[in-house]
PDB file of C-alpha atoms in Angstrom:
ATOM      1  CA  UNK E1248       0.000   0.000   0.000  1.00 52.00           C
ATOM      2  CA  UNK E1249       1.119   3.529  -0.460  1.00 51.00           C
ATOM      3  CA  UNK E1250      -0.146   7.073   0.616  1.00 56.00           C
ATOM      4  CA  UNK E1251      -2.528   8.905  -1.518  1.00 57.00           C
ATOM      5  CA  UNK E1252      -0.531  11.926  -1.260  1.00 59.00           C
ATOM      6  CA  UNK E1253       2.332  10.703  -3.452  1.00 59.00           C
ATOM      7  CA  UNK E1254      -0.250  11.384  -6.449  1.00 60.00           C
ATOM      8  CA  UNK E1255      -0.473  13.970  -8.354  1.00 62.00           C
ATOM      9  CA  UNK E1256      -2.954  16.787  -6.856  1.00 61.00           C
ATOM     10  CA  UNK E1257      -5.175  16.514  -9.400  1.00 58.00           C
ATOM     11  CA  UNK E1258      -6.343  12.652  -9.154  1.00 57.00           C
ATOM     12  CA  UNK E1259      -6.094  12.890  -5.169  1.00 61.00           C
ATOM     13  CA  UNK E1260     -10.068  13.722  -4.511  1.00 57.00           C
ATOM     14  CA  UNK E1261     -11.785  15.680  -2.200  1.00 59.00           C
ATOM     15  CA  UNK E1262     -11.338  13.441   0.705  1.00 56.00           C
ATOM     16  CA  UNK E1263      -9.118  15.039   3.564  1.00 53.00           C
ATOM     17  CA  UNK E1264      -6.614  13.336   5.411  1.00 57.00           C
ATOM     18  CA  UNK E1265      -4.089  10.693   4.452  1.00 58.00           C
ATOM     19  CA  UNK E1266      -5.717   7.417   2.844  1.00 55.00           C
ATOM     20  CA  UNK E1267      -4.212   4.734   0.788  1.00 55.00           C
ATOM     21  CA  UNK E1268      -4.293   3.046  -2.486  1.00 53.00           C
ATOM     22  CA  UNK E1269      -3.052  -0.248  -4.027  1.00 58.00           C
ATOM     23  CA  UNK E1270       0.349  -0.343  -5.588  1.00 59.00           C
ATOM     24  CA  UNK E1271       1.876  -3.131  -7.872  1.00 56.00           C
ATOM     25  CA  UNK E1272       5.220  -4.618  -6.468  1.00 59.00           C
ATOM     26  CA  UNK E1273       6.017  -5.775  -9.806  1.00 54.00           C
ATOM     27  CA  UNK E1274       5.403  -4.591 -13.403  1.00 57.00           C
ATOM     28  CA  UNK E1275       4.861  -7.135 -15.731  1.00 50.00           C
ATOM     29  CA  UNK E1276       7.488  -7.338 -18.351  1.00 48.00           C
ATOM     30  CA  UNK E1277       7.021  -6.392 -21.694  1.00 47.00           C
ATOM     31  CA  UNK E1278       8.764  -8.440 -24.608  1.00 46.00           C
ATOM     32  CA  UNK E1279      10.638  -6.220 -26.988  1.00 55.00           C
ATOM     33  CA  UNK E1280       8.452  -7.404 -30.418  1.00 58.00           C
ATOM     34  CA  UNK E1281      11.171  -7.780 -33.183  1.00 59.00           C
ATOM     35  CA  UNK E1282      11.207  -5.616 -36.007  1.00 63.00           C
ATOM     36  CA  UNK E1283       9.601  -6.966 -39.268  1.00 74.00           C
ATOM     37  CA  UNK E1284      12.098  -7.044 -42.209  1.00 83.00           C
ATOM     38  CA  UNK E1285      12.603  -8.242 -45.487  1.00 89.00           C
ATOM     39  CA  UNK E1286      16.061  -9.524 -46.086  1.00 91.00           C
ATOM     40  CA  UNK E1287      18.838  -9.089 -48.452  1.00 91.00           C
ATOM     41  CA  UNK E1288      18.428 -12.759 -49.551  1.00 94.00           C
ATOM     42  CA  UNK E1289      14.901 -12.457 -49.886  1.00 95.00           C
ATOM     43  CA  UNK E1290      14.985  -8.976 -51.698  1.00 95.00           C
ATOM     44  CA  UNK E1291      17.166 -10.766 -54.123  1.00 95.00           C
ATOM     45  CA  UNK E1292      14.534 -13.668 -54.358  1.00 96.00           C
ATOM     46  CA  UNK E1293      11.745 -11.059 -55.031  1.00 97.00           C
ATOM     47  CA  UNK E1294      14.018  -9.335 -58.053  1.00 96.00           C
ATOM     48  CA  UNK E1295      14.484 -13.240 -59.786  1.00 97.00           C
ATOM     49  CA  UNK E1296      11.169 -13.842 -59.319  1.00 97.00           C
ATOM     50  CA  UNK E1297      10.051 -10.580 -61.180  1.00 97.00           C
ATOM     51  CA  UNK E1298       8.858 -10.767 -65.188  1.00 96.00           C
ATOM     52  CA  UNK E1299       9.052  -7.239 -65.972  1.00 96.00           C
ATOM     53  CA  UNK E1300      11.506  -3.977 -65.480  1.00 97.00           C
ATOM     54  CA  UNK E1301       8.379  -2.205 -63.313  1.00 97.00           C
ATOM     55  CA  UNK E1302       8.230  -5.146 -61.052  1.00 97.00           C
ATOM     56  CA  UNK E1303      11.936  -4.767 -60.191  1.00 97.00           C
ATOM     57  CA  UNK E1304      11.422  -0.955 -59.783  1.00 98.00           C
ATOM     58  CA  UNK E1305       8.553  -1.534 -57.427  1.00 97.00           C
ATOM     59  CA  UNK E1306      10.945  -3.798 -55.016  1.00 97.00           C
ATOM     60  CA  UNK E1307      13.811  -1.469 -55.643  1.00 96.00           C
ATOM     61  CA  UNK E1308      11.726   1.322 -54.271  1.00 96.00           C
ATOM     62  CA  UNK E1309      10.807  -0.050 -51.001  1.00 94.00           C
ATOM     63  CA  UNK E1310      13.967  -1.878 -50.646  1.00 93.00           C
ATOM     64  CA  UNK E1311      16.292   0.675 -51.449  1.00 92.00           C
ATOM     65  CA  UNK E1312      14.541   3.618 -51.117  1.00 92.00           C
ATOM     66  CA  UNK E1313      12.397   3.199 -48.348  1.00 91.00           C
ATOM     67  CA  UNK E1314       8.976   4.303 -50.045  1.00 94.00           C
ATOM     68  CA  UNK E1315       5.550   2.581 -48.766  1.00 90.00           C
ATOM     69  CA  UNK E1316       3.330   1.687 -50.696  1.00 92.00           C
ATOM     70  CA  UNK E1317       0.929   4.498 -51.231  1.00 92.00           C
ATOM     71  CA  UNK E1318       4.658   6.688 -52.558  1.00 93.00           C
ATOM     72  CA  UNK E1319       5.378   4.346 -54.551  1.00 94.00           C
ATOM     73  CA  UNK E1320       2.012   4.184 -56.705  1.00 93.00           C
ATOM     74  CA  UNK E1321       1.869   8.147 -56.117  1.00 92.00           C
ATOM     75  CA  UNK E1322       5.194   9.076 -57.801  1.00 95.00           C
ATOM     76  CA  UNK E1323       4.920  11.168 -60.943  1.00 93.00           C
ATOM     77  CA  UNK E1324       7.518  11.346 -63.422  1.00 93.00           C
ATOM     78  CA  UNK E1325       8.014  15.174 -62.571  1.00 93.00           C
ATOM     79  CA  UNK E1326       8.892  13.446 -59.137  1.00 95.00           C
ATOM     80  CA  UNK E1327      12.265  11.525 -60.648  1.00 95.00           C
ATOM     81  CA  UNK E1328      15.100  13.696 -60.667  1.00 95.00           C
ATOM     82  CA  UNK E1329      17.369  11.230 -61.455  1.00 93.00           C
ATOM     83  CA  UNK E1330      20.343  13.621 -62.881  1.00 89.00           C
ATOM     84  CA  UNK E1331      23.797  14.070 -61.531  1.00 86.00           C
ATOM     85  CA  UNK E1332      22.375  17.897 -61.590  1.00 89.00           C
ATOM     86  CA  UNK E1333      18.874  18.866 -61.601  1.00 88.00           C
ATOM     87  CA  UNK E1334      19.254  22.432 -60.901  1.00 87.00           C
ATOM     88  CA  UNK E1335      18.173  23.553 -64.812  1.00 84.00           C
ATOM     89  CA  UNK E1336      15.225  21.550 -63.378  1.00 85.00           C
ATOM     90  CA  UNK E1337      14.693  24.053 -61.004  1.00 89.00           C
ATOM     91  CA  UNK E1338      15.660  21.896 -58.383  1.00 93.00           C
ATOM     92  CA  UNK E1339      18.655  22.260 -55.814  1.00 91.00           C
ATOM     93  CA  UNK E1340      19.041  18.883 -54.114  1.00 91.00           C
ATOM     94  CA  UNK E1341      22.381  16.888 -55.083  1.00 91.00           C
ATOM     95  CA  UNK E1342      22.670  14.187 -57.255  1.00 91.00           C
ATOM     96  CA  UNK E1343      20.133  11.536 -58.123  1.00 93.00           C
ATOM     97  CA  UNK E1344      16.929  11.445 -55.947  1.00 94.00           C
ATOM     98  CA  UNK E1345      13.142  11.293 -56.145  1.00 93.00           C
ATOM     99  CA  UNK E1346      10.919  13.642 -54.710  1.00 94.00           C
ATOM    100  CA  UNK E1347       8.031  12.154 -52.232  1.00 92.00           C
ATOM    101  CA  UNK E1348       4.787  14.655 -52.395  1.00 90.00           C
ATOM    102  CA  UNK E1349       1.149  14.168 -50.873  1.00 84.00           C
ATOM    103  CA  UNK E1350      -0.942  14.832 -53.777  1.00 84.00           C
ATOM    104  CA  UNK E1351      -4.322  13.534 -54.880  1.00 77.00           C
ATOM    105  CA  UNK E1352      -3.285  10.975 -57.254  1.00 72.00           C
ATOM    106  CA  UNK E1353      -7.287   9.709 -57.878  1.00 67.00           C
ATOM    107  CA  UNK E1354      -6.076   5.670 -57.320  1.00 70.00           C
ATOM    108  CA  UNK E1355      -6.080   6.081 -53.376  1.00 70.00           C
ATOM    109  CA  UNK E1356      -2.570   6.494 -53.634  1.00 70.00           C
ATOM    110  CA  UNK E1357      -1.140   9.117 -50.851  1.00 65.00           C
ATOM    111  CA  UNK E1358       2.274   9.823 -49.158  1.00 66.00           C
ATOM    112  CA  UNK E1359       1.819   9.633 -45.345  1.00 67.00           C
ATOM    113  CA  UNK E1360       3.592  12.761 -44.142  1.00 66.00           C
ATOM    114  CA  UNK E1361       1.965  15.935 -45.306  1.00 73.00           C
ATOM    115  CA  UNK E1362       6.112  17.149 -45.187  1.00 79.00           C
ATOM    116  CA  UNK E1363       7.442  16.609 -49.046  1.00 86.00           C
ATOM    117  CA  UNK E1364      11.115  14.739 -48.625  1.00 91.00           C
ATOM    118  CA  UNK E1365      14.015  13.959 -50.943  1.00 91.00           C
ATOM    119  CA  UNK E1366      15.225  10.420 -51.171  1.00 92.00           C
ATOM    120  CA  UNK E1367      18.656   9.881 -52.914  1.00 91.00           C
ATOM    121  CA  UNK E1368      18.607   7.130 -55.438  1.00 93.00           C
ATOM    122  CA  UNK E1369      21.896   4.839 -56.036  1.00 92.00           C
ATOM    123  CA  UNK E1370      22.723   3.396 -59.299  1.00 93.00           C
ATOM    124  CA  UNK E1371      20.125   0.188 -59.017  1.00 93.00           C
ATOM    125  CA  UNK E1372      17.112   2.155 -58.727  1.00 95.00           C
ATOM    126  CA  UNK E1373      18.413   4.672 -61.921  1.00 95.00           C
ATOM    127  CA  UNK E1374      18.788   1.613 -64.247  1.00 96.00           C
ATOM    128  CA  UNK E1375      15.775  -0.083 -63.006  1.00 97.00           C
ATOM    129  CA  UNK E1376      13.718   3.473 -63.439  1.00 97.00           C
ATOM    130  CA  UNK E1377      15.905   3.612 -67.261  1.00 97.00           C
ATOM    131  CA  UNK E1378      14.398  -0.244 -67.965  1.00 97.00           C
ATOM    132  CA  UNK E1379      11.374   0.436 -67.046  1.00 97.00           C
ATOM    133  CA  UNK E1380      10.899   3.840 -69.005  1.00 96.00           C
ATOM    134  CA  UNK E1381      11.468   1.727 -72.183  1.00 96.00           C
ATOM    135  CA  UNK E1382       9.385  -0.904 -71.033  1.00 96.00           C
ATOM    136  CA  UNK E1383       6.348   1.776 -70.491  1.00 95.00           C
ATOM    137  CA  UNK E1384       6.896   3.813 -73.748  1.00 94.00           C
ATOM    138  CA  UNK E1385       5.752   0.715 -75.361  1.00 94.00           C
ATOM    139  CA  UNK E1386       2.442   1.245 -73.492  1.00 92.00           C
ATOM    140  CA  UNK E1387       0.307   3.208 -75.851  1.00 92.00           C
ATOM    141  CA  UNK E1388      -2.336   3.851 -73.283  1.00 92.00           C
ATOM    142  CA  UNK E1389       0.392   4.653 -70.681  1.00 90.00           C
ATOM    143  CA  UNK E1390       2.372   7.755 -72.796  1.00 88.00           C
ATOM    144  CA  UNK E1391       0.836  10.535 -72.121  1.00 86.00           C
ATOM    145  CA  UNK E1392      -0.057  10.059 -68.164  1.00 89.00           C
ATOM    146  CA  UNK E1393       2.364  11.390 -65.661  1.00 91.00           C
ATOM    147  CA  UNK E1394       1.895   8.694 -63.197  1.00 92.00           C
ATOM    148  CA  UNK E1395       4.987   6.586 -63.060  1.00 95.00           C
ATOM    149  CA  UNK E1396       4.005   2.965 -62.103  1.00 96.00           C
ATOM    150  CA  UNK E1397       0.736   1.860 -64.459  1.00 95.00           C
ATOM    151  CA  UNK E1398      -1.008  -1.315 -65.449  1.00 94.00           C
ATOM    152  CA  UNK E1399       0.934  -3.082 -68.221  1.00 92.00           C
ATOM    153  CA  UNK E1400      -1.247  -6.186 -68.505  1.00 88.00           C
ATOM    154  CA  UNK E1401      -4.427  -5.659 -66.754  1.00 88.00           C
ATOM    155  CA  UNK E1402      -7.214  -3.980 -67.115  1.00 90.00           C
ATOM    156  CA  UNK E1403      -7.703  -0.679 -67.292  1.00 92.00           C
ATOM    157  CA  UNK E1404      -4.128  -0.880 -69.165  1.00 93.00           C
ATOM    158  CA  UNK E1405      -1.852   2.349 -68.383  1.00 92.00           C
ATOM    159  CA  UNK E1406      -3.789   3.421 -66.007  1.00 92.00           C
ATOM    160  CA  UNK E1407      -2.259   4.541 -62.383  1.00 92.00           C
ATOM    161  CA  UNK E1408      -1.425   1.360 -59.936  1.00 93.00           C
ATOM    162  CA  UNK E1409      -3.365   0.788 -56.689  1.00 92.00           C
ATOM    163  CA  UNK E1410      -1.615   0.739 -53.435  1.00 92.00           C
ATOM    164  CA  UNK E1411      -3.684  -2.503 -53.046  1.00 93.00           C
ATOM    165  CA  UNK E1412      -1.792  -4.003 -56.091  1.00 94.00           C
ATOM    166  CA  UNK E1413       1.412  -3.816 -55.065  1.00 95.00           C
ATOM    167  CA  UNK E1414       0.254  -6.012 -51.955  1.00 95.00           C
ATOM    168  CA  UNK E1415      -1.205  -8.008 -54.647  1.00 96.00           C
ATOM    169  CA  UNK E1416       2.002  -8.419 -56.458  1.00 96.00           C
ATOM    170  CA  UNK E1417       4.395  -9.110 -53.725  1.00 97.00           C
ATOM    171  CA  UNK E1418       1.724 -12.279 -52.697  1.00 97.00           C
ATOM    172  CA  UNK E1419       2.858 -13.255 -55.976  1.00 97.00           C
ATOM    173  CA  UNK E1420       6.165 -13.071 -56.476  1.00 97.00           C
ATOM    174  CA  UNK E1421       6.842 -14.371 -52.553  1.00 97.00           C
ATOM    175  CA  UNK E1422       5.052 -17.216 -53.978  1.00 97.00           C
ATOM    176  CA  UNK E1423       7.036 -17.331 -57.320  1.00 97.00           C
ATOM    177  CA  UNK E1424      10.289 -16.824 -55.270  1.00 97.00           C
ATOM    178  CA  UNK E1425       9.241 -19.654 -53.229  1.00 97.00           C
ATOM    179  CA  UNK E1426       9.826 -17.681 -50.202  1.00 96.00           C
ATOM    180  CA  UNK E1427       8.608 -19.415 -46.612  1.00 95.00           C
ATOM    181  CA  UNK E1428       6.699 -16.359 -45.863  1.00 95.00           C
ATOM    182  CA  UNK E1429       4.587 -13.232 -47.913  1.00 95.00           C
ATOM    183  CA  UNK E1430       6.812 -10.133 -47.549  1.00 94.00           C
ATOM    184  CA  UNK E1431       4.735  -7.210 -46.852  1.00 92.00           C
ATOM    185  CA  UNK E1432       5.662  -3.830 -48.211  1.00 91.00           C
ATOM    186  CA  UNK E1433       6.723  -2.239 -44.828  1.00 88.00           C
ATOM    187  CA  UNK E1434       9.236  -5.114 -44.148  1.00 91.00           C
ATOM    188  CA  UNK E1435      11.253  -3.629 -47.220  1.00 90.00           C
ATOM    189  CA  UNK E1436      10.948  -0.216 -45.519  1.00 86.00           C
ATOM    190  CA  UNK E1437      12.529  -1.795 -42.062  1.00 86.00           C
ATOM    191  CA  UNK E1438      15.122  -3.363 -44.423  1.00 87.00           C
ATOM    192  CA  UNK E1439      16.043  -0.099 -45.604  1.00 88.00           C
ATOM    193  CA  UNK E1440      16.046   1.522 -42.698  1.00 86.00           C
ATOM    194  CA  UNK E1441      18.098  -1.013 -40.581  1.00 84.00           C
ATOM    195  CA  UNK E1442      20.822  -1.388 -43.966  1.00 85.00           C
ATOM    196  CA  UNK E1443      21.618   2.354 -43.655  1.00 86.00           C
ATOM    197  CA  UNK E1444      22.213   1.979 -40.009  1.00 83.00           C
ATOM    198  CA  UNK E1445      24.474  -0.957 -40.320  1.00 82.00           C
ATOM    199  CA  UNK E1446      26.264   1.265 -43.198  1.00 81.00           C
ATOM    200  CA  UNK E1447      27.148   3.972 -40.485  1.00 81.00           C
ATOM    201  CA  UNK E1448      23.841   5.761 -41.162  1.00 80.00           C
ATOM    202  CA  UNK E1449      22.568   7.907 -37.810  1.00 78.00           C
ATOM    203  CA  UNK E1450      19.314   7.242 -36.957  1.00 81.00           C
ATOM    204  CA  UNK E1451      17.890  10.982 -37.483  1.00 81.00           C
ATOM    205  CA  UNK E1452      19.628   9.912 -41.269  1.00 83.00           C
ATOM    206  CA  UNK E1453      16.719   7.243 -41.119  1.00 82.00           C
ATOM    207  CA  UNK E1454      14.147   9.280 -40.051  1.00 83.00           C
ATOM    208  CA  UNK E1455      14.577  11.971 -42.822  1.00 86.00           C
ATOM    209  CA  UNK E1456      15.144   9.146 -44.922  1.00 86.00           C
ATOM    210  CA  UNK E1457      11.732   7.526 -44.300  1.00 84.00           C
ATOM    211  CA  UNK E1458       9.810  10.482 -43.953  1.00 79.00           C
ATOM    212  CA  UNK E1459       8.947  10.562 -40.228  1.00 71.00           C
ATOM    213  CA  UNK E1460       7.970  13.142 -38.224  1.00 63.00           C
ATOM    214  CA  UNK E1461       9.316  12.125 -35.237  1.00 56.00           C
ATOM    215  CA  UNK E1462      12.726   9.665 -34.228  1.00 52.00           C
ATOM    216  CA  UNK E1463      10.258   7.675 -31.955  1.00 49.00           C
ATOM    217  CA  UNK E1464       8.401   6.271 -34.737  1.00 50.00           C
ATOM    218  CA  UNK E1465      11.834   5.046 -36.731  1.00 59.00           C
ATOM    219  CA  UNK E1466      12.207   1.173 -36.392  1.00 59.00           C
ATOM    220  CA  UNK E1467      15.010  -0.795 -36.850  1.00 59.00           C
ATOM    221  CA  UNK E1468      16.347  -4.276 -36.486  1.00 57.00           C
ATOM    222  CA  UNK E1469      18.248  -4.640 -33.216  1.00 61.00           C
ATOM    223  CA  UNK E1470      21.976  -4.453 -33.322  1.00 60.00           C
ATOM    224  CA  UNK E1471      23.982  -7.644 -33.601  1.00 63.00           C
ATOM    225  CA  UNK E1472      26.888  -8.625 -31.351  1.00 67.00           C
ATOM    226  CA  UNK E1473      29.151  -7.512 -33.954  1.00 68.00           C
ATOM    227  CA  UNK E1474      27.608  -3.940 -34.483  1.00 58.00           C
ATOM    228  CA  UNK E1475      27.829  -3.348 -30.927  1.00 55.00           C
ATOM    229  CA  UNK E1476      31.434  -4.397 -30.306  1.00 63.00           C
ATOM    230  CA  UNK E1477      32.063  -2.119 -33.650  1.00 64.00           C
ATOM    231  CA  UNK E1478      30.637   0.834 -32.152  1.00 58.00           C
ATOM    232  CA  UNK E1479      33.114   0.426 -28.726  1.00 65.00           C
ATOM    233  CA  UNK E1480      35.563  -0.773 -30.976  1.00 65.00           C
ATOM    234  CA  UNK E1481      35.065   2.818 -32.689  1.00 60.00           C
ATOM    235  CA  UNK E1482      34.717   4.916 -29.500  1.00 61.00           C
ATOM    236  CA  UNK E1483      38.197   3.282 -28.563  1.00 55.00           C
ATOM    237  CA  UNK E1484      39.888   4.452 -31.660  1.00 56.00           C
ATOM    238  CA  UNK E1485      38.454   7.899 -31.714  1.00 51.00           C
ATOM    239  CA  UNK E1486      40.248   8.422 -27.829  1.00 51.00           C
ATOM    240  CA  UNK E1487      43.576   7.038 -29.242  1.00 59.00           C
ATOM    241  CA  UNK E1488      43.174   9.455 -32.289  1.00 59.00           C
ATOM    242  CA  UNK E1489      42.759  12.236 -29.464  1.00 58.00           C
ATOM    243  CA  UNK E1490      46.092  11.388 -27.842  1.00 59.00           C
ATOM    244  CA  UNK E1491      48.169  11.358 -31.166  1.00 60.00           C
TER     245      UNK E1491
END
């Protein structure tokens, strides 16, 4: 038992005089849940498994840049800045990157954050957005829209992906892959995220990265054994650097 009057004033009542209340000797403990993601080996199981360049893209864009779902079917082609300069573009960010923007895109499609972010591309996701670009010209019905990822087979053909069918087609290529589990689009984000941490990446890197509006809310896998004795192993060199 402990006295009332440890509380806060405003949840003591009216009553005067000290009085009690029950308190827990022991809080139950809660189990750390572990973080969802997709791995390297399966990412590379998902790209076999695909049939066509936009396929790849949609993998490489989760996987390697992070996006959900909802970015990923919302990108426009105005949106790909994938230049070594884009400033005659009008645009001042460095080097090859995609731009993420909530917009109405009409399919359901919407970026999360109502904050527009630049992700920087590598080389992968430039020559998987260069296949694909040929592989979408040949779309008649595609051409003239400015949404990047479009129906190439089904119905209506070219126009604007669902967020729903990118679900859709990682159910199928998991299956394809022959992969023991369905990877889920948010798993590639956690992938991403916990990749450019491993890489030396700080985690308000990942945050900007992702497109959070808050630290709290970036996830990543928890560090190995090796990581950690890297990161004392680092501290340690730093001090001997200081004494040089």
């Amino acid at each position: 038992m402990a006295d009332h009057r440890d509380l806060p004033v405003e949840v003591r009542g009216e009553a005067v005089g000290p009085g009690y209340y029950a308190r827990a000797r022991h809080r139950a403990a809660v189990p750390d849940e572990p973080v969802d993601r997709v791995s390297d080996e399966e990412v590379l199981a998902l790209l076999r498994a695909c049939r066509t360049a936009r396929d790849r893209l949609i993998v490489l864009l989760m996987a390697r840049a992070g996006l959900r779902r909802g970015e990923a079917a919302g990108l426009r082609r105005e949106d790909i800045h994938f230049l070594v300069d884009a400033r005659y573009l009008g645009c001042s960010v460095p080097g090859s990157h995609l731009h993420v923007v909530r917009r109405d895109n009409g399919s359901g499609a919407w970026a999360k954050s109502r904050r527009s972010r630049a992700v920087p591309v590598d080389f992968l996701l430039v020559q998987a957005f260069d296949q694909y670009a040929v592989e979408r010209a040949r779309c008649a019905e595609a051409v003239l829209g400015d949404v990047v990822l479009v129906n190439l087979a089904r119905p209506p053909v070219g126009a604007p992906m669902k967020p729903g069918a990118v679900n859709e087609l990682l159910v199928r290529l998991s299956a394809r892959a022959r992969l023991e589990r369905v990877v889920h689009p948010h798993a590639s984000r956690h992938a991403f995220a916990t990749n450019v941490v491993e890489a030396g990446g700080a985690i308000d890197e990942v945050q900007k990265l992702l497109g959070h509006a808050s630290v709290i809310s970036t996830q990543v896998s928890p560090p190995s054994p090796q990581r950690l004795r890297a990161a004392v192993e680092r501290v340690g060199s730093l001090i001997e650097e200081a004494r040089r």
